[in-house]
CSV table of C-alpha atoms in Angstrom, one decimal:
chain,number,residue,atom,x,y,z
A,1,MET,CA,-38.9,1.7,-45.6
A,2,SER,CA,-40.2,3.5,-48.6
A,3,THR,CA,-37.7,6.4,-48.5
A,4,PHE,CA,-34.3,6.1,-50.1
A,5,THR,CA,-31.4,7.3,-47.8
A,6,ILE,CA,-27.8,7.2,-48.8
A,7,LYS,CA,-25.8,4.7,-46.8
A,8,ARG,CA,-22.1,3.7,-46.6
A,9,VAL,CA,-22.8,0.8,-49.0
A,10,ASP,CA,-24.3,3.2,-51.5
A,11,ARG,CA,-21.1,5.2,-51.4
A,12,LEU,CA,-19.1,2.1,-51.8
A,13,VAL,CA,-21.0,1.1,-55.0
A,14,GLY,CA,-21.0,4.7,-56.2
A,15,MET,CA,-17.3,5.3,-55.8
A,16,SER,CA,-16.4,2.0,-57.5
A,17,VAL,CA,-18.6,2.9,-60.5
A,18,LEU,CA,-17.4,6.5,-60.5
A,19,GLY,CA,-13.7,5.6,-60.7
A,20,SER,CA,-14.2,3.1,-63.5
A,21,LEU,CA,-16.5,5.5,-65.4
A,22,LEU,CA,-14.0,8.4,-65.3
A,23,MET,CA,-11.1,6.1,-66.4
A,24,VAL,CA,-13.1,4.7,-69.4
A,25,TRP,CA,-14.5,8.1,-70.3
A,26,LEU,CA,-11.0,9.6,-70.5
A,27,VAL,CA,-9.6,6.7,-72.5
A,28,LEU,CA,-12.5,6.7,-75.1
A,29,THR,CA,-12.6,10.4,-75.5
A,30,GLY,CA,-8.8,10.7,-75.7
A,31,PHE,CA,-8.5,7.9,-78.3
A,32,ASP,CA,-11.2,9.6,-80.4
A,33,ALA,CA,-9.4,13.0,-80.1
A,34,MET,CA,-6.1,11.4,-81.1
A,35,THR,CA,-7.7,9.8,-84.1
A,36,GLN,CA,-9.1,13.1,-85.2
A,37,LEU,CA,-5.7,14.8,-84.7
A,38,VAL,CA,-4.1,12.3,-87.1
A,39,ARG,CA,-6.7,13.1,-89.7
A,40,GLN,CA,-6.2,16.8,-89.3
A,41,LEU,CA,-2.4,16.4,-89.7
A,42,HIS,CA,-3.1,15.4,-93.3
A,43,ASN,CA,-4.5,19.0,-93.9
A,44,VAL,CA,-1.5,20.8,-92.6
A,45,GLY,CA,0.0,23.0,-95.3
A,46,LYS,CA,-3.3,23.4,-97.2
A,47,ASN,CA,-4.7,27.0,-97.5
A,48,GLY,CA,-2.4,28.1,-94.7
A,49,TYR,CA,-3.6,25.4,-92.3
A,50,THR,CA,-1.0,24.9,-89.6
A,51,LEU,CA,-0.2,22.4,-86.9
A,52,ASN,CA,-1.6,24.9,-84.4
A,53,ASN,CA,-4.8,25.0,-86.3
A,54,ALA,CA,-5.0,21.2,-86.1
A,55,ILE,CA,-4.5,21.2,-82.4
A,56,VAL,CA,-7.0,23.9,-81.8
A,57,TYR,CA,-9.5,22.0,-84.0
A,58,VAL,CA,-9.2,18.9,-81.8
A,59,LEU,CA,-9.4,21.0,-78.6
A,60,VAL,CA,-12.6,22.9,-79.5
A,61,THR,CA,-14.3,19.7,-80.6
A,62,PHE,CA,-13.2,17.8,-77.4
A,63,PRO,CA,-16.4,18.8,-75.5
A,64,ARG,CA,-18.6,17.3,-78.1
A,65,ARG,CA,-16.6,14.1,-78.2
A,66,ALA,CA,-16.8,13.9,-74.4
A,67,TYR,CA,-20.6,14.4,-74.7
A,68,GLU,CA,-20.9,11.6,-77.3
A,69,MET,CA,-18.7,9.2,-75.4
A,70,PHE,CA,-20.3,9.5,-72.0
A,71,GLY,CA,-23.1,7.0,-72.7
A,72,ASN,CA,-20.6,4.3,-73.7
A,73,ALA,CA,-18.3,5.2,-70.8
A,74,ALA,CA,-21.2,5.0,-68.3
A,75,LEU,CA,-22.2,1.6,-69.6
A,76,ILE,CA,-18.7,0.1,-69.6
A,77,GLY,CA,-17.6,1.9,-66.4
A,78,GLY,CA,-20.7,0.7,-64.6
A,79,LEU,CA,-20.0,-2.9,-65.6
A,80,LEU,CA,-16.3,-2.6,-64.6
A,81,GLY,CA,-17.2,-1.0,-61.3
A,82,LEU,CA,-19.8,-3.6,-60.3
A,83,GLY,CA,-17.9,-6.4,-61.9
A,84,GLY,CA,-14.9,-5.5,-59.8
A,85,LEU,CA,-17.0,-5.7,-56.6
A,86,ALA,CA,-18.4,-9.0,-57.8
A,87,SER,CA,-15.0,-10.5,-58.5
A,88,THR,CA,-13.7,-9.6,-55.0
A,89,GLY,CA,-16.9,-11.0,-53.3
A,90,GLU,CA,-18.1,-7.6,-52.0
A,91,LEU,CA,-21.1,-7.7,-54.2
A,92,THR,CA,-22.0,-11.1,-52.8
A,93,ALA,CA,-21.6,-9.7,-49.3
A,94,LEU,CA,-23.9,-6.8,-50.0
A,95,ARG,CA,-26.5,-9.2,-51.3
A,96,ALA,CA,-26.1,-11.4,-48.2
A,97,ALA,CA,-26.6,-8.3,-46.0
A,98,GLY,CA,-30.0,-7.8,-47.6
A,99,MET,CA,-29.2,-5.2,-50.2
A,100,SER,CA,-31.4,-5.9,-53.2
A,101,ARG,CA,-30.2,-5.9,-56.8
A,102,LEU,CA,-32.5,-2.9,-57.5
A,103,ARG,CA,-30.9,-1.0,-54.7
A,104,ILE,CA,-27.4,-1.7,-55.9
A,105,ALA,CA,-28.3,-0.7,-59.5
A,106,ALA,CA,-29.9,2.5,-58.2
A,107,SER,CA,-26.7,3.4,-56.3
A,108,ALA,CA,-24.7,3.0,-59.5
A,109,ALA,CA,-27.3,4.9,-61.6
A,110,GLY,CA,-27.4,7.7,-59.0
A,111,VAL,CA,-23.8,8.5,-59.5
A,112,ILE,CA,-24.2,8.5,-63.3
A,113,GLY,CA,-27.4,10.6,-63.0
A,114,VAL,CA,-25.4,13.3,-61.1
A,115,LEU,CA,-22.7,13.3,-63.9
A,116,ILE,CA,-25.4,13.5,-66.6
A,117,VAL,CA,-26.4,16.9,-65.4
A,118,GLY,CA,-23.0,18.3,-66.1
A,119,VAL,CA,-22.7,16.4,-69.4
A,120,VAL,CA,-26.0,17.9,-70.6
A,121,VAL,CA,-24.8,21.4,-69.7
A,122,LEU,CA,-21.6,20.7,-71.6
A,123,GLY,CA,-23.6,19.4,-74.6
A,124,GLU,CA,-25.7,22.6,-74.7
A,125,THR,CA,-22.9,25.2,-74.2
A,126,ALA,CA,-19.3,24.3,-74.9
A,127,ALA,CA,-19.9,21.5,-77.4
A,128,PRO,CA,-22.0,23.6,-79.9
A,129,TRP,CA,-19.7,26.6,-79.6
A,130,GLY,CA,-16.7,24.4,-80.3
A,131,ASP,CA,-18.3,22.8,-83.3
A,132,GLN,CA,-19.1,26.3,-84.7
A,133,GLN,CA,-15.4,27.2,-84.4
A,134,ALA,CA,-14.4,23.9,-86.0
A,135,GLN,CA,-16.8,24.5,-88.9
A,136,ALA,CA,-15.3,27.9,-89.5
A,137,MET,CA,-11.8,26.4,-89.6
A,138,GLN,CA,-12.9,23.7,-92.1
A,139,LEU,CA,-14.6,26.3,-94.3
A,140,ARG,CA,-11.4,28.3,-94.5
A,141,LEU,CA,-9.4,25.1,-95.2
A,142,LYS,CA,-11.5,24.0,-98.1
A,143,ALA,CA,-12.4,27.4,-99.6
A,144,GLY,CA,-10.2,30.4,-98.9
A,145,ASN,CA,-13.0,32.9,-99.7
A,146,LEU,CA,-15.4,31.5,-97.1
A,147,GLY,CA,-15.6,32.2,-93.4
A,148,MET,CA,-18.0,31.6,-90.5
A,149,ALA,CA,-18.6,33.9,-87.6
A,150,THR,CA,-20.2,32.6,-84.4
A,151,ASN,CA,-22.9,35.3,-84.2
A,152,SER,CA,-23.3,36.7,-87.7
A,153,GLY,CA,-23.3,33.5,-89.8
A,154,LEU,CA,-21.6,32.7,-93.1
A,155,TRP,CA,-19.4,35.3,-94.8
A,156,ALA,CA,-18.0,35.0,-98.3
A,157,ARG,CA,-16.2,37.1,-100.9
A,158,ASP,CA,-17.2,36.5,-104.5
A,159,GLY,CA,-15.4,39.1,-106.8
A,160,ASN,CA,-17.0,42.5,-106.0
A,161,ASN,CA,-19.7,40.8,-104.0
A,162,ILE,CA,-19.7,40.3,-100.2
A,163,ILE,CA,-22.2,37.7,-99.1
A,164,ASN,CA,-23.6,37.1,-95.6
A,165,ALA,CA,-26.1,34.4,-94.7
A,166,LYS,CA,-27.4,34.1,-91.1
A,167,ALA,CA,-27.9,30.3,-91.4
A,168,ALA,CA,-27.0,27.4,-93.6
A,169,MET,CA,-29.1,24.2,-93.6
A,170,LEU,CA,-30.2,21.2,-95.7
A,171,SER,CA,-33.6,21.6,-97.4
A,172,ALA,CA,-36.2,18.8,-97.5
A,173,ARG,CA,-34.8,17.8,-101.0
A,174,GLY,CA,-31.3,17.4,-99.6
A,175,THR,CA,-29.9,20.6,-101.2
A,176,VAL,CA,-28.0,23.4,-99.4
A,177,GLN,CA,-30.2,26.3,-98.4
A,178,LEU,CA,-29.1,29.6,-97.1
A,179,ALA,CA,-31.4,31.7,-94.9
A,180,ASP,CA,-31.6,35.5,-94.4
A,181,VAL,CA,-29.1,36.2,-97.2
A,182,ARG,CA,-27.5,39.6,-97.8
A,183,VAL,CA,-25.4,40.4,-100.9
A,184,PHE,CA,-23.4,43.6,-101.0
A,185,THR,CA,-22.1,44.6,-104.4
A,186,MET,CA,-19.2,47.0,-104.4
A,187,THR,CA,-17.6,49.1,-107.0
A,188,ASP,CA,-13.9,48.9,-107.9
A,189,ASP,CA,-13.2,51.9,-105.6
A,190,GLY,CA,-15.0,50.2,-102.7
A,191,ARG,CA,-18.4,52.0,-102.7
A,192,LEU,CA,-21.7,50.1,-102.3
A,193,SER,CA,-23.6,50.0,-105.6
A,194,ARG,CA,-26.2,47.4,-104.9
A,195,PHE,CA,-27.8,45.6,-102.0
A,196,ASP,CA,-29.9,42.4,-102.3
A,197,TRP,CA,-31.7,40.7,-99.5
A,198,ALA,CA,-33.4,37.3,-99.8
A,199,ARG,CA,-35.3,35.2,-97.4
A,200,THR,CA,-33.6,32.1,-98.7
A,201,ALA,CA,-31.1,31.1,-101.4
A,202,GLU,CA,-31.0,27.5,-102.7
A,203,HIS,CA,-28.8,25.8,-105.2
A,204,GLU,CA,-31.1,24.4,-107.9
A,205,GLY,CA,-29.5,22.5,-110.8
A,206,SER,CA,-26.4,24.4,-111.8
A,207,GLN,CA,-27.2,27.8,-110.3
A,208,TRP,CA,-28.3,29.6,-107.1
A,209,MET,CA,-31.8,31.0,-106.9
A,210,LEU,CA,-32.9,33.7,-104.5
A,211,HIS,CA,-36.4,33.6,-103.1
A,212,ASP,CA,-38.5,36.5,-101.7
A,213,VAL,CA,-36.0,39.1,-102.9
A,214,ARG,CA,-35.7,42.8,-102.2
A,215,SER,CA,-33.1,44.6,-104.3
A,216,SER,CA,-31.8,48.1,-103.9
A,217,VAL,CA,-29.6,49.9,-106.5
A,218,LEU,CA,-27.7,53.0,-105.5
A,219,ASP,CA,-26.8,55.6,-108.2
A,220,THR,CA,-26.5,59.4,-108.5
A,221,GLN,CA,-30.3,59.8,-108.6
A,222,GLY,CA,-30.8,57.9,-105.3
A,223,VAL,CA,-31.9,54.4,-104.2
A,224,HIS,CA,-34.2,52.3,-106.4
A,225,THR,CA,-35.8,49.3,-104.8
A,226,ARG,CA,-37.8,46.5,-106.3
A,227,LYS,CA,-39.1,43.2,-105.1
A,228,SER,CA,-39.4,39.8,-106.8
A,229,ASP,CA,-40.5,36.3,-105.8
A,230,THR,CA,-37.4,34.6,-107.3
A,231,GLN,CA,-34.2,35.8,-108.9
A,232,SER,CA,-31.3,34.0,-110.4
A,233,TRP,CA,-28.0,34.6,-108.5
A,234,GLN,CA,-24.7,34.2,-110.2
A,235,SER,CA,-22.3,33.1,-107.4
A,236,SER,CA,-19.2,30.9,-107.2
A,237,LEU,CA,-20.2,29.6,-103.8
A,238,ASP,CA,-19.7,25.8,-103.9
A,239,PRO,CA,-22.7,24.0,-102.5
A,240,GLN,CA,-20.7,20.8,-102.0
A,241,VAL,CA,-18.2,22.6,-99.8
A,242,LEU,CA,-21.0,24.1,-97.8
A,243,ALA,CA,-22.8,20.8,-97.4
A,244,GLN,CA,-19.6,19.0,-96.3
A,245,ASN,CA,-18.8,21.6,-93.7
A,246,MET,CA,-22.3,22.4,-92.3
A,247,ILE,CA,-22.8,21.5,-88.7
A,248,GLN,CA,-24.8,18.3,-88.5
A,249,PRO,CA,-28.1,18.6,-86.7
A,250,GLN,CA,-27.0,16.2,-83.9
A,251,TYR,CA,-24.2,18.7,-83.1
A,252,LEU,CA,-26.4,21.7,-82.6
A,253,SER,CA,-27.8,22.9,-79.3
A,254,MET,CA,-31.5,22.2,-78.5
A,255,ARG,CA,-32.2,26.0,-78.8
A,256,ASP,CA,-30.7,26.1,-82.3
A,257,LEU,CA,-32.5,22.9,-83.3
A,258,LEU,CA,-35.8,24.5,-82.2
A,259,GLY,CA,-35.0,27.5,-84.3
A,260,ASN,CA,-34.4,25.4,-87.4
A,261,MET,CA,-37.5,23.4,-86.8
A,262,ALA,CA,-39.6,26.5,-86.4
A,263,TYR,CA,-38.1,28.0,-89.6
A,264,LYS,CA,-38.8,24.9,-91.6
A,265,GLU,CA,-42.4,24.7,-90.3
A,266,ARG,CA,-43.0,28.3,-91.2
A,267,ASN,CA,-42.0,27.5,-94.7
A,268,GLY,CA,-44.2,24.5,-94.9
A,269,GLU,CA,-41.4,21.9,-94.7
A,270,SER,CA,-41.0,18.9,-92.5
A,271,PRO,CA,-38.4,19.5,-89.6
A,272,GLY,CA,-37.1,16.1,-90.5
A,273,SER,CA,-33.6,15.4,-89.2
A,274,TYR,CA,-33.7,18.5,-86.9
A,275,ALA,CA,-36.7,17.0,-85.0
A,276,VAL,CA,-35.0,13.7,-84.7
A,277,ALA,CA,-31.9,15.3,-83.4
A,278,PHE,CA,-33.8,17.5,-81.0
A,279,TRP,CA,-35.7,14.6,-79.3
A,280,GLY,CA,-32.5,12.6,-79.3
A,281,ARG,CA,-30.8,15.4,-77.3
A,282,ALA,CA,-33.9,15.8,-75.0
A,283,LEU,CA,-34.0,12.1,-74.2
A,284,TYR,CA,-30.3,11.7,-73.9
A,285,PRO,CA,-30.3,11.5,-70.0
A,286,LEU,CA,-33.1,8.9,-70.1
A,287,ASN,CA,-31.3,6.8,-72.7
A,288,VAL,CA,-28.1,6.7,-70.8
A,289,LEU,CA,-29.8,5.8,-67.5
A,290,VAL,CA,-31.9,3.1,-69.1
A,291,LEU,CA,-28.9,1.7,-70.9
A,292,VAL,CA,-26.9,1.5,-67.7
A,293,LEU,CA,-29.8,0.1,-65.7
A,294,CYS,CA,-30.4,-2.6,-68.3
A,295,ALA,CA,-26.8,-3.7,-68.2
A,296,MET,CA,-26.7,-4.1,-64.5
A,297,PRO,CA,-27.9,-7.8,-64.5
A,298,PHE,CA,-24.7,-8.8,-66.1
A,299,ALA,CA,-22.8,-7.7,-63.0
A,300,PHE,CA,-24.8,-10.1,-60.9
A,301,GLY,CA,-24.5,-13.0,-63.2
A,302,THR,CA,-22.0,-13.6,-66.0
A,303,LEU,CA,-19.4,-11.1,-64.9
A,304,ARG,CA,-19.1,-12.4,-61.3
A,305,SER,CA,-16.4,-14.8,-62.3
A,306,GLY,CA,-15.0,-12.9,-65.2
A,307,GLY,CA,-11.9,-10.7,-65.4
A,308,LEU,CA,-11.4,-7.2,-66.7
A,309,GLY,CA,-11.2,-8.4,-70.4
A,310,LYS,CA,-14.6,-10.1,-70.1
A,311,ARG,CA,-16.3,-7.1,-68.6
A,312,MET,CA,-14.8,-4.8,-71.2
A,313,PHE,CA,-16.0,-7.2,-74.0
A,314,VAL,CA,-19.5,-7.4,-72.6
A,315,GLY,CA,-19.7,-3.6,-72.2
A,316,MET,CA,-18.5,-2.9,-75.7
A,317,LEU,CA,-20.9,-5.6,-77.1
A,318,LEU,CA,-23.8,-4.0,-75.3
A,319,ALA,CA,-22.8,-0.5,-76.4
A,320,ILE,CA,-22.6,-1.6,-80.1
A,321,GLY,CA,-25.9,-3.5,-79.8
A,322,TRP,CA,-27.6,-0.4,-78.2
A,323,TYR,CA,-26.2,1.8,-81.0
A,324,PHE,CA,-27.6,-0.3,-83.8
A,325,LEU,CA,-30.9,-0.9,-82.0
A,326,GLN,CA,-31.4,2.8,-81.5
A,327,GLN,CA,-30.4,3.7,-85.1
A,328,ALA,CA,-32.6,1.0,-86.5
A,329,LEU,CA,-35.7,2.0,-84.6
A,330,VAL,CA,-35.3,5.7,-85.2
A,331,ASN,CA,-34.7,5.2,-88.9
A,332,PHE,CA,-37.6,2.8,-89.1
A,333,GLY,CA,-39.8,5.5,-87.5
A,334,THR,CA,-38.5,8.2,-89.8
A,335,VAL,CA,-39.1,6.1,-93.0
A,336,TYR,CA,-42.6,5.1,-92.0
A,337,GLY,CA,-43.7,8.6,-90.8
A,338,VAL,CA,-43.6,8.0,-87.1
A,339,PRO,CA,-43.3,11.3,-85.2
A,340,ALA,CA,-39.8,12.0,-83.9
A,341,LEU,CA,-40.7,11.9,-80.2
A,342,PRO,CA,-42.1,8.3,-80.1
A,343,ALA,CA,-39.4,7.1,-82.6
A,344,ASN,CA,-36.7,8.3,-80.3
A,345,LEU,CA,-38.5,7.1,-77.2
A,346,LEU,CA,-39.1,3.5,-78.5
A,347,PRO,CA,-35.5,2.2,-77.9
A,348,ALA,CA,-35.5,3.4,-74.3
A,349,ILE,CA,-38.9,1.8,-73.8
A,350,VAL,CA,-37.7,-1.5,-75.1
A,351,LEU,CA,-34.7,-1.5,-72.8
A,352,ALA,CA,-36.7,-0.3,-69.8
A,353,LEU,CA,-39.2,-3.1,-70.3
A,354,ALA,CA,-36.4,-5.7,-70.4
A,355,ALA,CA,-34.8,-4.3,-67.2
A,356,TRP,CA,-38.2,-4.1,-65.4
A,357,LEU,CA,-39.0,-7.7,-66.3
A,358,TYR,CA,-35.6,-8.8,-64.9
A,359,PHE,CA,-36.0,-7.0,-61.6
A,360,ARG,CA,-39.5,-8.2,-61.2
A,361,ARG,CA,-38.5,-11.8,-61.8
A,362,HIS,CA,-35.6,-11.6,-59.4
A,363,ALA,CA,-37.2,-9.4,-56.7
């Protein structure tokens, strides 16, 4: 038959994989969270950073950790689930009953595919929100005059100046760049005496430079406005602190990545790491499914007689190998000017081709 209908054997395979996947996912994510909590404990007592802050930091970044760990959990959990069926002889019985390797792999991949939908939603909603909250906490930890609000961007106090920047990003030269910058200059009695708006602010050499500036000075005679292409800006904002605590592109939502890409393209800059991160997020479901599907042959062969330790070892080995393959091919494409989409698609194509050749050979 050409149609695919869910049968009891599909549920058997699916439930076995699901149980192993959830167990591995919880262990990997929990271990990563505990490791981060230990790191955060070293910051307790600095700039008012408390134990509660450390716990909250781990909790708000937990969705992102779960998103990142799902691929490895799906791979190891799939091998554990099918390997367990193989060790008890159930996988052999399914094959003897006429269930093909491709059908068994599809049953396992189907369960993972359903979970991926929820994981992608998590990665586009709770994970970016949590990372924004974590970024704000780290900014307050390392510089007491800095703060980050979810909707209104970066806020800082610099003497009599109050600074707001809607976005902070890395420029093509690797320097910190602030976008849509507002500088409010206050008098000693709290009145507004000057307002500067700049399209961008970038740290060049030892000072900040404002670009495409509109300045308004308030005095007893009214408001006086002037425009300039560039203007030196004396500010104590530490670009190194900003760079260390900016949200990395791979932690942004796809919508935010598209916004940063459009901003850079409007200013004649290459989207660079933002484009790589965007296509990495867009192709995330495909990469996970291809990775799991490619690992399925081990359950029919080398893992049949192996125990839990062997299956864990093979799973971790494949996960590490996939990570280095993906990073190498993406970085290779970036260095040699390959567009971000094919550079991110190439690792999945290589693995999909290997899996297709296997199933064709053993059909």
